[in-house]
mmCIF file of C-alpha atoms in Angstrom:
data_model
loop_
_atom_site.group_PDB
_atom_site.id
_atom_site.type_symbol
_atom_site.label_atom_id
_atom_site.label_comp_id
_atom_site.label_asym_id
_atom_site.label_seq_id
_atom_site.Cartn_x
_atom_site.Cartn_y
_atom_site.Cartn_z
ATOM 1 C CA MET O 1 12.903 15.451 7.312
ATOM 2 C CA THR O 2 12.397 11.960 8.546
ATOM 3 C CA THR O 3 10.361 9.787 7.244
ATOM 4 C CA GLY O 4 8.566 5.742 6.627
ATOM 5 C CA ALA O 5 7.094 3.207 4.714
ATOM 6 C CA ILE O 6 4.355 0.996 4.158
ATOM 7 C CA SER O 7 4.544 -2.457 2.374
ATOM 8 C CA GLY O 8 2.888 -5.360 1.590
ATOM 9 C CA LYS O 9 1.603 -8.033 -0.664
ATOM 10 C CA VAL O 10 -0.763 -7.925 -3.242
ATOM 11 C CA THR O 11 -2.943 -11.193 -3.740
ATOM 12 C CA ASP O 12 -5.952 -12.817 -5.243
ATOM 13 C CA ALA O 13 -8.499 -14.642 -3.506
ATOM 14 C CA ASN O 14 -6.252 -17.995 -3.891
ATOM 15 C CA GLY O 15 -3.184 -16.396 -2.096
ATOM 16 C CA GLN O 16 -1.354 -15.755 -5.475
ATOM 17 C CA PRO O 17 0.266 -12.804 -6.215
ATOM 18 C CA VAL O 18 -1.329 -10.382 -8.285
ATOM 19 C CA ALA O 19 1.649 -7.958 -10.510
ATOM 20 C CA GLU O 20 1.402 -4.588 -12.115
ATOM 21 C CA ALA O 21 -1.736 -4.109 -9.330
ATOM 22 C CA ALA O 22 -1.547 0.207 -8.582
ATOM 23 C CA VAL O 23 -1.045 0.768 -4.978
ATOM 24 C CA GLN O 24 -2.205 4.557 -4.274
ATOM 25 C CA VAL O 25 -0.903 6.074 -0.653
ATOM 26 C CA THR O 26 -2.735 9.020 0.219
ATOM 27 C CA ASN O 27 -2.048 11.235 3.429
ATOM 28 C CA ARG O 28 -5.354 12.432 4.499
ATOM 29 C CA GLY O 29 -4.117 15.098 6.532
ATOM 30 C CA SER O 30 -1.651 16.964 3.949
ATOM 31 C CA GLY O 31 -3.570 15.760 0.996
ATOM 32 C CA PHE O 32 -0.093 14.052 -0.885
ATOM 33 C CA THR O 33 -0.464 11.417 -3.041
ATOM 34 C CA THR O 34 1.845 8.444 -4.471
ATOM 35 C CA THR O 35 1.405 5.299 -6.372
ATOM 36 C CA VAL O 36 3.623 2.170 -7.367
ATOM 37 C CA ARG O 37 3.114 -0.886 -8.979
ATOM 38 C CA SER O 38 3.542 -4.309 -7.264
ATOM 39 C CA ARG O 39 5.617 -6.384 -8.474
ATOM 40 C CA SER O 40 5.799 -9.866 -9.795
ATOM 41 C CA ASN O 41 5.514 -11.366 -6.747
ATOM 42 C CA GLY O 42 2.738 -9.289 -5.760
ATOM 43 C CA GLN O 43 4.894 -6.855 -3.327
ATOM 44 C CA TYR O 44 5.052 -3.154 -3.157
ATOM 45 C CA LEU O 45 7.152 -0.568 -1.135
ATOM 46 C CA ILE O 46 6.182 2.646 -0.567
ATOM 47 C CA GLN O 47 9.029 4.772 0.767
ATOM 48 C CA GLY O 48 9.185 8.541 1.867
ATOM 49 C CA LEU O 49 6.367 8.804 3.705
ATOM 50 C CA GLU O 50 5.642 11.242 6.378
ATOM 51 C CA VAL O 51 5.493 9.968 9.666
ATOM 52 C CA GLY O 52 1.825 9.634 11.124
ATOM 53 C CA GLY O 53 -1.081 9.960 8.882
ATOM 54 C CA PRO O 54 -3.893 8.826 9.158
ATOM 55 C CA TYR O 55 -3.284 7.603 4.943
ATOM 56 C CA THR O 56 -5.680 5.621 3.062
ATOM 57 C CA VAL O 57 -4.209 2.964 1.052
ATOM 58 C CA ALA O 58 -5.979 2.060 -2.329
ATOM 59 C CA VAL O 59 -5.322 -0.824 -4.448
ATOM 60 C CA ARG O 60 -6.429 -1.597 -7.778
ATOM 61 C CA ALA O 61 -6.015 -3.927 -10.775
ATOM 62 C CA ILE O 62 -7.683 -4.817 -13.619
ATOM 63 C CA GLY O 63 -9.955 -7.971 -13.051
ATOM 64 C CA PHE O 64 -10.225 -7.691 -9.242
ATOM 65 C CA GLN O 65 -12.492 -5.939 -6.969
ATOM 66 C CA PRO O 66 -10.766 -2.790 -5.667
ATOM 67 C CA PHE O 67 -9.343 -2.845 -2.167
ATOM 68 C CA THR O 68 -9.233 -0.042 0.360
ATOM 69 C CA ARG O 69 -7.670 0.512 3.790
ATOM 70 C CA ASP O 70 -8.669 3.547 5.945
ATOM 71 C CA GLY O 71 -6.550 4.976 8.948
ATOM 72 C CA VAL O 72 -3.165 3.404 8.286
ATOM 73 C CA ASP O 73 -0.334 5.490 10.429
ATOM 74 C CA VAL O 74 3.492 5.336 9.440
ATOM 75 C CA ASN O 75 6.018 5.210 12.312
ATOM 76 C CA LEU O 76 9.558 5.649 12.881
ATOM 77 C CA SER O 77 10.354 1.925 14.063
ATOM 78 C CA SER O 78 8.329 0.233 12.100
ATOM 79 C CA ARG O 79 6.996 -0.492 8.618
ATOM 80 C CA PRO O 80 2.939 -1.257 8.218
ATOM 81 C CA ARG O 81 2.522 -4.140 6.197
ATOM 82 C CA LEU O 82 -0.663 -4.808 4.609
ATOM 83 C CA MET O 83 -1.967 -8.122 3.128
ATOM 84 C CA ARG O 84 -4.964 -9.217 1.551
ATOM 85 C CA ASN O 85 -6.309 -12.694 0.928
#
């Protein structure tokens, strides 16, 4: 099976990285869900995702408003990067 990935960086309103944020990715078609934590530099990488989508990416961290992005597609030739400042 061929897979893809989603990566990004979790930052606060001032652009500073947020470590240990929970980043949950859900394939809306299959219902598959996986969660990773952002690194100390705010970056995350979720690999092994089924190509296609759409996916929903939800980010939660203590002391911050939750952030959700719907309609993210995963392709073989590119890795969607989701960033929010």
